[in-house]
Amino acid sequence: MKKACFLKSIWFQHEFMSYILLVLFGVIFFTSCNSKPSAETLSEPGWKIDTLFDHWSFLALQHKDLPGQTFAFTIPEVFTASAPNDRGRGLFKVEHQPWILNEEGATMTESESKYAYSIKIVPGTNDSIKWINWEISFTNKGVDTVRDLAAFNCFNLQHAPWFTDTLLERTWVSDRDNNPVLLNQIQRRSGGTRRNMQFYQVENGIQDLSLSRWISHWDVISPATLTGKEITLISMKGDWKITNTVNSRVAYFFANSESTHGCIHAAPLIADELLPGQTAKAGGTVIFSRIGL
């Protein structure tokens, strides 16, 4: 009897240990299949792309030639539109973006009841220039025509101390006559007690930003009109510049000079009008280049 109990105990321990090992193997296998690639898996040397926060849409961009600098790229924070309106606010909210990181960069797709979109991020580099190419594809799944559709893409410099420019004294745009001008020289609308930020209308962009209620309710639309397709920022030492550019039409520029943000936006105009069932695309590049080389 004692021998039988002993053998039964040994069998139970063996089965229990086998079960534990099976569970551990499953956890390890699942983790390895769902883990993010490391920086070394990128096809472009020197670049590291990761998500800044798992619960939101920020991408963290870093390059070995810019040590200690992290550029937060939220593409987009929202999609703005004149019509139809999301609860009267003139936007399509972005709740979550499931980024997939791979050796080429990052991709994501998202689908809601009224729209679907996808984004592709591809880094590049050579001796003097580093860049991030991006492309957005947006499909109107609703029954209404979407007008003045733009992507509110945020390029945040809060964690890039070489570049942060909350005084806008190193941030350049082009005025109505296509002359380069510092952004702090462009006429602003104070917005009363509202936050320290500004939307800038662009020639050949959205002609009336106030038609988007989300944009107009901030009361910070500059009365000035800008030109061009890019907003440029010079580093504190004057040895690097960042050019945030749109390949096609710019819907509007935007800057938030609060200490907690320090971001510059070049918002692409995805479509003047996007009919039900139609798809439109927009793209651009963020370029990091050495000055004097």
PDB file of C-alpha atoms in Angstrom:
ATOM      1  CA  MET A   1       0.000   0.000   0.000  1.00  0.00           C
ATOM      2  CA  LYS A   2       2.792   2.416   0.943  1.00  0.00           C
ATOM      3  CA  LYS A   3       4.608   1.562  -2.282  1.00  0.00           C
ATOM      4  CA  ALA A   4       1.509   2.309  -4.321  1.00  0.00           C
ATOM      5  CA  CYS A   5       1.048   5.667  -2.602  1.00  0.00           C
ATOM      6  CA  PHE A   6       4.703   6.503  -3.169  1.00  0.00           C
ATOM      7  CA  LEU A   7       4.487   5.673  -6.869  1.00  0.00           C
ATOM      8  CA  LYS A   8       1.285   7.686  -7.164  1.00  0.00           C
ATOM      9  CA  SER A   9       3.012  10.672  -5.547  1.00  0.00           C
ATOM     10  CA  ILE A  10       5.949  10.413  -7.940  1.00  0.00           C
ATOM     11  CA  TRP A  11       3.534  10.222 -10.907  1.00  0.00           C
ATOM     12  CA  PHE A  12       1.619  13.278  -9.679  1.00  0.00           C
ATOM     13  CA  GLN A  13       4.818  15.327  -9.268  1.00  0.00           C
ATOM     14  CA  HIS A  14       5.954  14.322 -12.736  1.00  0.00           C
ATOM     15  CA  GLU A  15       2.644  15.305 -14.296  1.00  0.00           C
ATOM     16  CA  PHE A  16       2.578  18.600 -12.388  1.00  0.00           C
ATOM     17  CA  MET A  17       6.107  19.507 -13.483  1.00  0.00           C
ATOM     18  CA  SER A  18       5.224  18.608 -17.082  1.00  0.00           C
ATOM     19  CA  TYR A  19       2.215  20.908 -16.886  1.00  0.00           C
ATOM     20  CA  ILE A  20       4.331  23.760 -15.471  1.00  0.00           C
ATOM     21  CA  LEU A  21       6.932  23.334 -18.213  1.00  0.00           C
ATOM     22  CA  LEU A  22       4.210  23.297 -20.857  1.00  0.00           C
ATOM     23  CA  VAL A  23       2.727  26.549 -19.522  1.00  0.00           C
ATOM     24  CA  LEU A  24       6.155  28.213 -19.389  1.00  0.00           C
ATOM     25  CA  PHE A  25       6.891  27.122 -22.949  1.00  0.00           C
ATOM     26  CA  GLY A  26       3.566  28.565 -24.074  1.00  0.00           C
ATOM     27  CA  VAL A  27       4.262  31.909 -22.385  1.00  0.00           C
ATOM     28  CA  ILE A  28       7.734  32.122 -23.917  1.00  0.00           C
ATOM     29  CA  PHE A  29       6.427  31.189 -27.365  1.00  0.00           C
ATOM     30  CA  PHE A  30       3.550  33.687 -27.192  1.00  0.00           C
ATOM     31  CA  THR A  31       5.856  36.466 -25.986  1.00  0.00           C
ATOM     32  CA  SER A  32       8.411  35.839 -28.725  1.00  0.00           C
ATOM     33  CA  CYS A  33       5.704  35.863 -31.396  1.00  0.00           C
ATOM     34  CA  ASN A  34       4.227  39.131 -30.180  1.00  0.00           C
ATOM     35  CA  SER A  35       7.336  41.053 -29.123  1.00  0.00           C
ATOM     36  CA  LYS A  36       8.383  44.230 -30.858  1.00  0.00           C
ATOM     37  CA  PRO A  37      11.525  44.184 -32.984  1.00  0.00           C
ATOM     38  CA  SER A  38      14.579  45.814 -31.517  1.00  0.00           C
ATOM     39  CA  ALA A  39      16.397  48.736 -33.090  1.00  0.00           C
ATOM     40  CA  GLU A  40      18.865  46.344 -34.698  1.00  0.00           C
ATOM     41  CA  THR A  41      16.097  44.803 -36.851  1.00  0.00           C
ATOM     42  CA  LEU A  42      15.555  48.036 -38.820  1.00  0.00           C
ATOM     43  CA  SER A  43      16.951  47.893 -42.334  1.00  0.00           C
ATOM     44  CA  GLU A  44      18.199  51.495 -41.997  1.00  0.00           C
ATOM     45  CA  PRO A  45      21.253  51.640 -39.676  1.00  0.00           C
ATOM     46  CA  GLY A  46      21.200  54.139 -36.841  1.00  0.00           C
ATOM     47  CA  TRP A  47      17.419  54.452 -36.608  1.00  0.00           C
ATOM     48  CA  LYS A  48      15.296  53.264 -33.698  1.00  0.00           C
ATOM     49  CA  ILE A  49      11.507  53.410 -33.861  1.00  0.00           C
ATOM     50  CA  ASP A  50       9.277  52.419 -30.973  1.00  0.00           C
ATOM     51  CA  THR A  51       5.928  53.330 -29.458  1.00  0.00           C
ATOM     52  CA  LEU A  52       6.277  56.045 -26.836  1.00  0.00           C
ATOM     53  CA  PHE A  53       3.218  54.884 -24.891  1.00  0.00           C
ATOM     54  CA  ASP A  54       1.488  51.547 -25.453  1.00  0.00           C
ATOM     55  CA  HIS A  55      -1.972  53.022 -24.949  1.00  0.00           C
ATOM     56  CA  TRP A  56      -1.752  55.838 -27.497  1.00  0.00           C
ATOM     57  CA  SER A  57      -0.554  56.619 -30.994  1.00  0.00           C
ATOM     58  CA  PHE A  58       2.823  58.250 -30.361  1.00  0.00           C
ATOM     59  CA  LEU A  59       5.868  56.938 -32.198  1.00  0.00           C
ATOM     60  CA  ALA A  60       9.266  57.583 -30.632  1.00  0.00           C
ATOM     61  CA  LEU A  61      11.971  58.307 -33.223  1.00  0.00           C
ATOM     62  CA  GLN A  62      15.674  58.218 -32.357  1.00  0.00           C
ATOM     63  CA  HIS A  63      18.899  58.225 -34.371  1.00  0.00           C
ATOM     64  CA  LYS A  64      22.433  57.453 -33.173  1.00  0.00           C
ATOM     65  CA  ASP A  65      23.765  60.687 -34.720  1.00  0.00           C
ATOM     66  CA  LEU A  66      21.357  62.670 -32.528  1.00  0.00           C
ATOM     67  CA  PRO A  67      22.083  61.180 -29.093  1.00  0.00           C
ATOM     68  CA  GLY A  68      19.701  62.032 -26.279  1.00  0.00           C
ATOM     69  CA  GLN A  69      17.044  63.300 -28.694  1.00  0.00           C
ATOM     70  CA  THR A  70      13.642  61.604 -28.861  1.00  0.00           C
ATOM     71  CA  PHE A  71      11.145  62.899 -31.397  1.00  0.00           C
ATOM     72  CA  ALA A  72       7.517  62.028 -30.676  1.00  0.00           C
ATOM     73  CA  PHE A  73       5.554  61.671 -33.904  1.00  0.00           C
ATOM     74  CA  THR A  74       1.786  61.355 -33.521  1.00  0.00           C
ATOM     75  CA  ILE A  75       0.394  60.625 -36.947  1.00  0.00           C
ATOM     76  CA  PRO A  76      -2.272  61.784 -36.614  1.00  0.00           C
ATOM     77  CA  GLU A  77      -3.696  63.101 -33.345  1.00  0.00           C
ATOM     78  CA  VAL A  78      -7.037  63.481 -35.124  1.00  0.00           C
ATOM     79  CA  PHE A  79      -8.386  63.852 -38.634  1.00  0.00           C
ATOM     80  CA  THR A  80      -9.998  67.263 -39.063  1.00  0.00           C
ATOM     81  CA  ALA A  81     -12.839  68.026 -41.473  1.00  0.00           C
ATOM     82  CA  SER A  82     -15.401  70.697 -42.239  1.00  0.00           C
ATOM     83  CA  ALA A  83     -18.194  68.135 -42.664  1.00  0.00           C
ATOM     84  CA  PRO A  84     -19.573  65.812 -41.537  1.00  0.00           C
ATOM     85  CA  ASN A  85     -18.937  66.591 -37.905  1.00  0.00           C
ATOM     86  CA  ASP A  86     -18.262  64.197 -35.068  1.00  0.00           C
ATOM     87  CA  ARG A  87     -20.745  65.464 -32.459  1.00  0.00           C
ATOM     88  CA  GLY A  88     -20.465  68.905 -34.011  1.00  0.00           C
ATOM     89  CA  ARG A  89     -16.679  69.160 -33.575  1.00  0.00           C
ATOM     90  CA  GLY A  90     -15.473  68.713 -37.131  1.00  0.00           C
ATOM     91  CA  LEU A  91     -13.099  65.794 -36.628  1.00  0.00           C
ATOM     92  CA  PHE A  92     -12.644  62.037 -36.714  1.00  0.00           C
ATOM     93  CA  LYS A  93     -11.236  60.914 -33.400  1.00  0.00           C
ATOM     94  CA  VAL A  94      -8.268  58.571 -33.150  1.00  0.00           C
ATOM     95  CA  GLU A  95      -8.875  56.229 -30.216  1.00  0.00           C
ATOM     96  CA  HIS A  96      -5.989  53.806 -30.592  1.00  0.00           C
ATOM     97  CA  GLN A  97      -3.451  52.905 -33.239  1.00  0.00           C
ATOM     98  CA  PRO A  98      -2.037  49.362 -33.156  1.00  0.00           C
ATOM     99  CA  TRP A  99       1.422  49.987 -34.575  1.00  0.00           C
ATOM    100  CA  ILE A 100       3.269  47.031 -36.045  1.00  0.00           C
ATOM    101  CA  LEU A 101       7.031  47.540 -35.979  1.00  0.00           C
ATOM    102  CA  ASN A 102       9.110  45.709 -38.576  1.00  0.00           C
ATOM    103  CA  GLU A 103      12.521  45.885 -40.208  1.00  0.00           C
ATOM    104  CA  GLU A 104      11.316  48.516 -42.679  1.00  0.00           C
ATOM    105  CA  GLY A 105       9.728  50.851 -40.103  1.00  0.00           C
ATOM    106  CA  ALA A 106       6.154  50.863 -38.821  1.00  0.00           C
ATOM    107  CA  THR A 107       2.660  50.277 -40.185  1.00  0.00           C
ATOM    108  CA  MET A 108      -0.857  50.368 -38.805  1.00  0.00           C
ATOM    109  CA  THR A 109      -4.438  49.976 -39.986  1.00  0.00           C
ATOM    110  CA  GLU A 110      -7.628  51.047 -38.235  1.00  0.00           C
ATOM    111  CA  SER A 111     -11.287  50.754 -39.165  1.00  0.00           C
ATOM    112  CA  GLU A 112     -14.360  52.383 -37.641  1.00  0.00           C
ATOM    113  CA  SER A 113     -17.988  52.440 -38.734  1.00  0.00           C
ATOM    114  CA  LYS A 114     -17.582  55.577 -40.868  1.00  0.00           C
ATOM    115  CA  TYR A 115     -13.963  55.380 -42.007  1.00  0.00           C
ATOM    116  CA  ALA A 116     -10.853  53.264 -42.336  1.00  0.00           C
ATOM    117  CA  TYR A 117      -7.242  54.310 -42.688  1.00  0.00           C
ATOM    118  CA  SER A 118      -3.719  52.957 -42.857  1.00  0.00           C
ATOM    119  CA  ILE A 119      -0.300  54.521 -42.252  1.00  0.00           C
ATOM    120  CA  LYS A 120       3.187  53.512 -43.304  1.00  0.00           C
ATOM    121  CA  ILE A 121       6.411  54.887 -41.796  1.00  0.00           C
ATOM    122  CA  VAL A 122       9.756  54.233 -43.526  1.00  0.00           C
ATOM    123  CA  PRO A 123      13.087  55.683 -42.252  1.00  0.00           C
ATOM    124  CA  GLY A 124      16.099  56.446 -44.419  1.00  0.00           C
ATOM    125  CA  THR A 125      19.642  57.747 -44.051  1.00  0.00           C
ATOM    126  CA  ASN A 126      22.841  58.736 -45.798  1.00  0.00           C
ATOM    127  CA  ASP A 127      26.011  60.530 -44.660  1.00  0.00           C
ATOM    128  CA  SER A 128      24.439  63.944 -44.042  1.00  0.00           C
ATOM    129  CA  ILE A 129      20.652  63.466 -44.158  1.00  0.00           C
ATOM    130  CA  LYS A 130      18.269  61.306 -42.145  1.00  0.00           C
ATOM    131  CA  TRP A 131      14.577  61.118 -42.925  1.00  0.00           C
ATOM    132  CA  ILE A 132      11.230  59.606 -42.032  1.00  0.00           C
ATOM    133  CA  ASN A 133       8.835  59.053 -44.929  1.00  0.00           C
ATOM    134  CA  TRP A 134       5.144  58.656 -44.112  1.00  0.00           C
ATOM    135  CA  GLU A 135       2.002  57.899 -46.090  1.00  0.00           C
ATOM    136  CA  ILE A 136      -1.654  57.927 -45.031  1.00  0.00           C
ATOM    137  CA  SER A 137      -4.526  56.258 -46.878  1.00  0.00           C
ATOM    138  CA  PHE A 138      -8.086  57.173 -45.797  1.00  0.00           C
ATOM    139  CA  THR A 139     -11.358  55.568 -46.919  1.00  0.00           C
ATOM    140  CA  ASN A 140     -14.779  57.140 -46.399  1.00  0.00           C
ATOM    141  CA  LYS A 141     -17.085  54.315 -45.246  1.00  0.00           C
ATOM    142  CA  GLY A 142     -19.973  56.623 -44.348  1.00  0.00           C
ATOM    143  CA  VAL A 143     -22.931  57.885 -46.354  1.00  0.00           C
ATOM    144  CA  ASP A 144     -21.895  61.564 -46.312  1.00  0.00           C
ATOM    145  CA  THR A 145     -19.213  63.370 -48.307  1.00  0.00           C
ATOM    146  CA  VAL A 146     -16.238  64.328 -46.134  1.00  0.00           C
ATOM    147  CA  ARG A 147     -14.973  67.852 -46.859  1.00  0.00           C
ATOM    148  CA  ASP A 148     -11.617  69.492 -46.071  1.00  0.00           C
ATOM    149  CA  LEU A 149     -10.175  66.221 -44.772  1.00  0.00           C
ATOM    150  CA  ALA A 150      -6.750  66.739 -43.171  1.00  0.00           C
ATOM    151  CA  ALA A 151      -4.433  64.806 -40.847  1.00  0.00           C
ATOM    152  CA  PHE A 152      -3.401  66.662 -37.678  1.00  0.00           C
ATOM    153  CA  ASN A 153       0.122  65.211 -37.581  1.00  0.00           C
ATOM    154  CA  CYS A 154       2.095  66.245 -34.483  1.00  0.00           C
ATOM    155  CA  PHE A 155       5.904  66.388 -34.440  1.00  0.00           C
ATOM    156  CA  ASN A 156       6.774  66.972 -30.775  1.00  0.00           C
ATOM    157  CA  LEU A 157      10.189  68.217 -29.615  1.00  0.00           C
ATOM    158  CA  GLN A 158       9.596  68.142 -25.867  1.00  0.00           C
ATOM    159  CA  HIS A 159      12.136  65.316 -25.466  1.00  0.00           C
ATOM    160  CA  ALA A 160      14.621  66.730 -27.992  1.00  0.00           C
ATOM    161  CA  PRO A 161      16.447  69.499 -26.049  1.00  0.00           C
ATOM    162  CA  TRP A 162      18.788  70.315 -28.941  1.00  0.00           C
ATOM    163  CA  PHE A 163      15.785  71.517 -30.945  1.00  0.00           C
ATOM    164  CA  THR A 164      12.993  72.622 -28.591  1.00  0.00           C
ATOM    165  CA  ASP A 165      11.890  76.136 -29.591  1.00  0.00           C
ATOM    166  CA  THR A 166       8.968  77.326 -27.477  1.00  0.00           C
ATOM    167  CA  LEU A 167       9.779  80.956 -28.388  1.00  0.00           C
ATOM    168  CA  LEU A 168       9.497  80.139 -32.108  1.00  0.00           C
ATOM    169  CA  GLU A 169      12.702  82.083 -32.725  1.00  0.00           C
ATOM    170  CA  ARG A 170      14.346  79.247 -34.716  1.00  0.00           C
ATOM    171  CA  THR A 171      11.242  77.999 -36.525  1.00  0.00           C
ATOM    172  CA  TRP A 172      10.883  79.112 -40.161  1.00  0.00           C
ATOM    173  CA  VAL A 173       7.987  79.223 -42.621  1.00  0.00           C
ATOM    174  CA  SER A 174       7.268  81.096 -45.866  1.00  0.00           C
ATOM    175  CA  ASP A 175       5.055  84.189 -45.872  1.00  0.00           C
ATOM    176  CA  ARG A 176       2.445  85.083 -48.469  1.00  0.00           C
ATOM    177  CA  ASP A 177       5.155  86.424 -50.797  1.00  0.00           C
ATOM    178  CA  ASN A 178       7.075  83.153 -50.431  1.00  0.00           C
ATOM    179  CA  ASN A 179       9.823  84.777 -48.349  1.00  0.00           C
ATOM    180  CA  PRO A 180      11.329  82.885 -45.385  1.00  0.00           C
ATOM    181  CA  VAL A 181      10.172  84.305 -42.062  1.00  0.00           C
ATOM    182  CA  LEU A 182      10.420  83.279 -38.419  1.00  0.00           C
ATOM    183  CA  LEU A 183       7.182  81.974 -37.032  1.00  0.00           C
ATOM    184  CA  ASN A 184       7.278  84.391 -34.098  1.00  0.00           C
ATOM    185  CA  GLN A 185       7.020  87.237 -36.638  1.00  0.00           C
ATOM    186  CA  ILE A 186       3.722  85.974 -38.052  1.00  0.00           C
ATOM    187  CA  GLN A 187       0.590  87.722 -36.796  1.00  0.00           C
ATOM    188  CA  ARG A 188      -1.248  85.709 -34.167  1.00  0.00           C
ATOM    189  CA  ARG A 189      -4.683  85.550 -32.617  1.00  0.00           C
ATOM    190  CA  SER A 190      -4.407  85.429 -28.828  1.00  0.00           C
ATOM    191  CA  GLY A 191      -7.534  83.407 -28.137  1.00  0.00           C
ATOM    192  CA  GLY A 192      -8.079  85.224 -24.841  1.00  0.00           C
ATOM    193  CA  THR A 193      -7.142  82.926 -21.975  1.00  0.00           C
ATOM    194  CA  ARG A 194      -6.822  79.895 -24.212  1.00  0.00           C
ATOM    195  CA  ARG A 195      -3.709  77.833 -24.693  1.00  0.00           C
ATOM    196  CA  ASN A 196      -0.553  79.142 -26.349  1.00  0.00           C
ATOM    197  CA  MET A 197      -0.925  77.621 -29.796  1.00  0.00           C
ATOM    198  CA  GLN A 198      -1.789  78.748 -33.307  1.00  0.00           C
ATOM    199  CA  PHE A 199      -3.274  77.489 -36.587  1.00  0.00           C
ATOM    200  CA  TYR A 200      -1.946  79.057 -39.794  1.00  0.00           C
ATOM    201  CA  GLN A 201      -3.906  79.128 -43.045  1.00  0.00           C
ATOM    202  CA  VAL A 202      -1.888  78.168 -46.124  1.00  0.00           C
ATOM    203  CA  GLU A 203      -2.379  79.363 -49.680  1.00  0.00           C
ATOM    204  CA  ASN A 204      -3.854  76.504 -51.729  1.00  0.00           C
ATOM    205  CA  GLY A 205      -4.830  74.761 -48.485  1.00  0.00           C
ATOM    206  CA  ILE A 206      -8.141  74.815 -46.609  1.00  0.00           C
ATOM    207  CA  GLN A 207      -9.588  78.222 -47.393  1.00  0.00           C
ATOM    208  CA  ASP A 208     -11.693  78.650 -44.257  1.00  0.00           C
ATOM    209  CA  LEU A 209     -10.360  76.867 -41.181  1.00  0.00           C
ATOM    210  CA  SER A 210     -13.250  78.160 -39.096  1.00  0.00           C
ATOM    211  CA  LEU A 211     -15.574  75.683 -40.845  1.00  0.00           C
ATOM    212  CA  SER A 212     -13.968  72.965 -38.734  1.00  0.00           C
ATOM    213  CA  ARG A 213     -15.574  73.524 -35.344  1.00  0.00           C
ATOM    214  CA  TRP A 214     -12.796  71.693 -33.540  1.00  0.00           C
ATOM    215  CA  ILE A 215     -10.238  74.094 -35.005  1.00  0.00           C
ATOM    216  CA  SER A 216     -12.333  77.248 -34.622  1.00  0.00           C
ATOM    217  CA  HIS A 217     -13.365  76.653 -31.009  1.00  0.00           C
ATOM    218  CA  TRP A 218      -9.772  77.224 -29.843  1.00  0.00           C
ATOM    219  CA  ASP A 219      -9.955  80.774 -31.279  1.00  0.00           C
ATOM    220  CA  VAL A 220      -6.296  80.681 -32.312  1.00  0.00           C
ATOM    221  CA  ILE A 221      -6.442  80.896 -36.118  1.00  0.00           C
ATOM    222  CA  SER A 222      -3.852  83.374 -37.345  1.00  0.00           C
ATOM    223  CA  PRO A 223      -5.164  86.117 -39.652  1.00  0.00           C
ATOM    224  CA  ALA A 224      -2.024  85.685 -41.783  1.00  0.00           C
ATOM    225  CA  THR A 225      -1.706  83.349 -44.769  1.00  0.00           C
ATOM    226  CA  LEU A 226       1.458  81.328 -45.398  1.00  0.00           C
ATOM    227  CA  THR A 227       2.800  79.554 -48.489  1.00  0.00           C
ATOM    228  CA  GLY A 228       4.986  76.540 -49.164  1.00  0.00           C
ATOM    229  CA  LYS A 229       4.881  72.934 -48.059  1.00  0.00           C
ATOM    230  CA  GLU A 230       7.244  72.873 -45.099  1.00  0.00           C
ATOM    231  CA  ILE A 231       8.009  74.177 -41.636  1.00  0.00           C
ATOM    232  CA  THR A 232      11.702  74.185 -40.657  1.00  0.00           C
ATOM    233  CA  LEU A 233      13.386  74.212 -37.266  1.00  0.00           C
ATOM    234  CA  ILE A 234      17.063  75.006 -36.614  1.00  0.00           C
ATOM    235  CA  SER A 235      18.865  73.434 -33.647  1.00  0.00           C
ATOM    236  CA  MET A 236      20.140  75.604 -30.792  1.00  0.00           C
ATOM    237  CA  LYS A 237      23.756  75.247 -31.959  1.00  0.00           C
ATOM    238  CA  GLY A 238      22.816  75.854 -35.583  1.00  0.00           C
ATOM    239  CA  ASP A 239      24.331  72.564 -36.739  1.00  0.00           C
ATOM    240  CA  TRP A 240      21.144  70.662 -37.576  1.00  0.00           C
ATOM    241  CA  LYS A 241      17.787  71.477 -39.087  1.00  0.00           C
ATOM    242  CA  ILE A 242      14.524  69.576 -39.175  1.00  0.00           C
ATOM    243  CA  THR A 243      12.232  70.052 -42.155  1.00  0.00           C
ATOM    244  CA  ASN A 244       8.666  68.851 -41.726  1.00  0.00           C
ATOM    245  CA  THR A 245       7.229  68.731 -45.228  1.00  0.00           C
ATOM    246  CA  VAL A 246       4.127  67.547 -47.081  1.00  0.00           C
ATOM    247  CA  ASN A 247       4.528  66.088 -50.566  1.00  0.00           C
ATOM    248  CA  SER A 248       1.268  67.415 -52.008  1.00  0.00           C
ATOM    249  CA  ARG A 249      -0.981  70.136 -50.534  1.00  0.00           C
ATOM    250  CA  VAL A 250      -0.707  71.503 -47.014  1.00  0.00           C
ATOM    251  CA  ALA A 251      -4.072  71.925 -45.306  1.00  0.00           C
ATOM    252  CA  TYR A 252      -2.638  74.219 -42.608  1.00  0.00           C
ATOM    253  CA  PHE A 253       0.372  74.673 -40.352  1.00  0.00           C
ATOM    254  CA  PHE A 254       0.172  74.570 -36.567  1.00  0.00           C
ATOM    255  CA  ALA A 255       2.513  75.206 -33.639  1.00  0.00           C
ATOM    256  CA  ASN A 256       2.096  74.710 -29.908  1.00  0.00           C
ATOM    257  CA  SER A 257       4.772  76.663 -28.031  1.00  0.00           C
ATOM    258  CA  GLU A 258       3.859  75.531 -24.531  1.00  0.00           C
ATOM    259  CA  SER A 259       6.716  74.021 -22.528  1.00  0.00           C
ATOM    260  CA  THR A 260       4.860  70.711 -22.312  1.00  0.00           C
ATOM    261  CA  HIS A 261       4.531  70.457 -26.088  1.00  0.00           C
ATOM    262  CA  GLY A 262       6.875  72.438 -28.327  1.00  0.00           C
ATOM    263  CA  CYS A 263       5.430  70.820 -31.436  1.00  0.00           C
ATOM    264  CA  ILE A 264       5.266  71.787 -35.105  1.00  0.00           C
ATOM    265  CA  HIS A 265       2.656  70.485 -37.545  1.00  0.00           C
ATOM    266  CA  ALA A 266       2.505  70.380 -41.322  1.00  0.00           C
ATOM    267  CA  ALA A 267      -1.006  68.981 -41.831  1.00  0.00           C
ATOM    268  CA  PRO A 268      -1.582  67.325 -45.223  1.00  0.00           C
ATOM    269  CA  LEU A 269      -4.809  67.974 -47.097  1.00  0.00           C
ATOM    270  CA  ILE A 270      -5.986  64.441 -47.854  1.00  0.00           C
ATOM    271  CA  ALA A 271      -9.022  65.520 -49.876  1.00  0.00           C
ATOM    272  CA  ASP A 272     -11.144  68.604 -50.586  1.00  0.00           C
ATOM    273  CA  GLU A 273     -14.104  66.270 -50.954  1.00  0.00           C
ATOM    274  CA  LEU A 274     -14.132  62.525 -50.299  1.00  0.00           C
ATOM    275  CA  LEU A 275     -17.295  60.808 -51.532  1.00  0.00           C
ATOM    276  CA  PRO A 276     -18.735  57.708 -49.834  1.00  0.00           C
ATOM    277  CA  GLY A 277     -16.649  54.677 -50.758  1.00  0.00           C
ATOM    278  CA  GLN A 278     -13.718  56.732 -52.026  1.00  0.00           C
ATOM    279  CA  THR A 279     -10.108  56.483 -50.829  1.00  0.00           C
ATOM    280  CA  ALA A 280      -7.535  59.290 -50.814  1.00  0.00           C
ATOM    281  CA  LYS A 281      -3.863  59.376 -49.880  1.00  0.00           C
ATOM    282  CA  ALA A 282      -1.319  61.892 -48.626  1.00  0.00           C
ATOM    283  CA  GLY A 283       2.352  61.684 -47.756  1.00  0.00           C
ATOM    284  CA  GLY A 284       5.353  63.623 -46.589  1.00  0.00           C
ATOM    285  CA  THR A 285       8.799  63.510 -45.066  1.00  0.00           C
ATOM    286  CA  VAL A 286      10.513  64.685 -41.904  1.00  0.00           C
ATOM    287  CA  ILE A 287      14.133  65.454 -42.843  1.00  0.00           C
ATOM    288  CA  PHE A 288      17.046  65.774 -40.399  1.00  0.00           C
ATOM    289  CA  SER A 289      20.034  67.398 -42.119  1.00  0.00           C
ATOM    290  CA  ARG A 290      23.399  68.764 -41.026  1.00  0.00           C
ATOM    291  CA  ILE A 291      23.959  72.422 -41.757  1.00  0.00           C
ATOM    292  CA  GLY A 292      27.149  73.241 -43.637  1.00  0.00           C
ATOM    293  CA  LEU A 293      27.661  69.750 -45.059  1.00  0.00           C
TER     294      LEU A 293
END
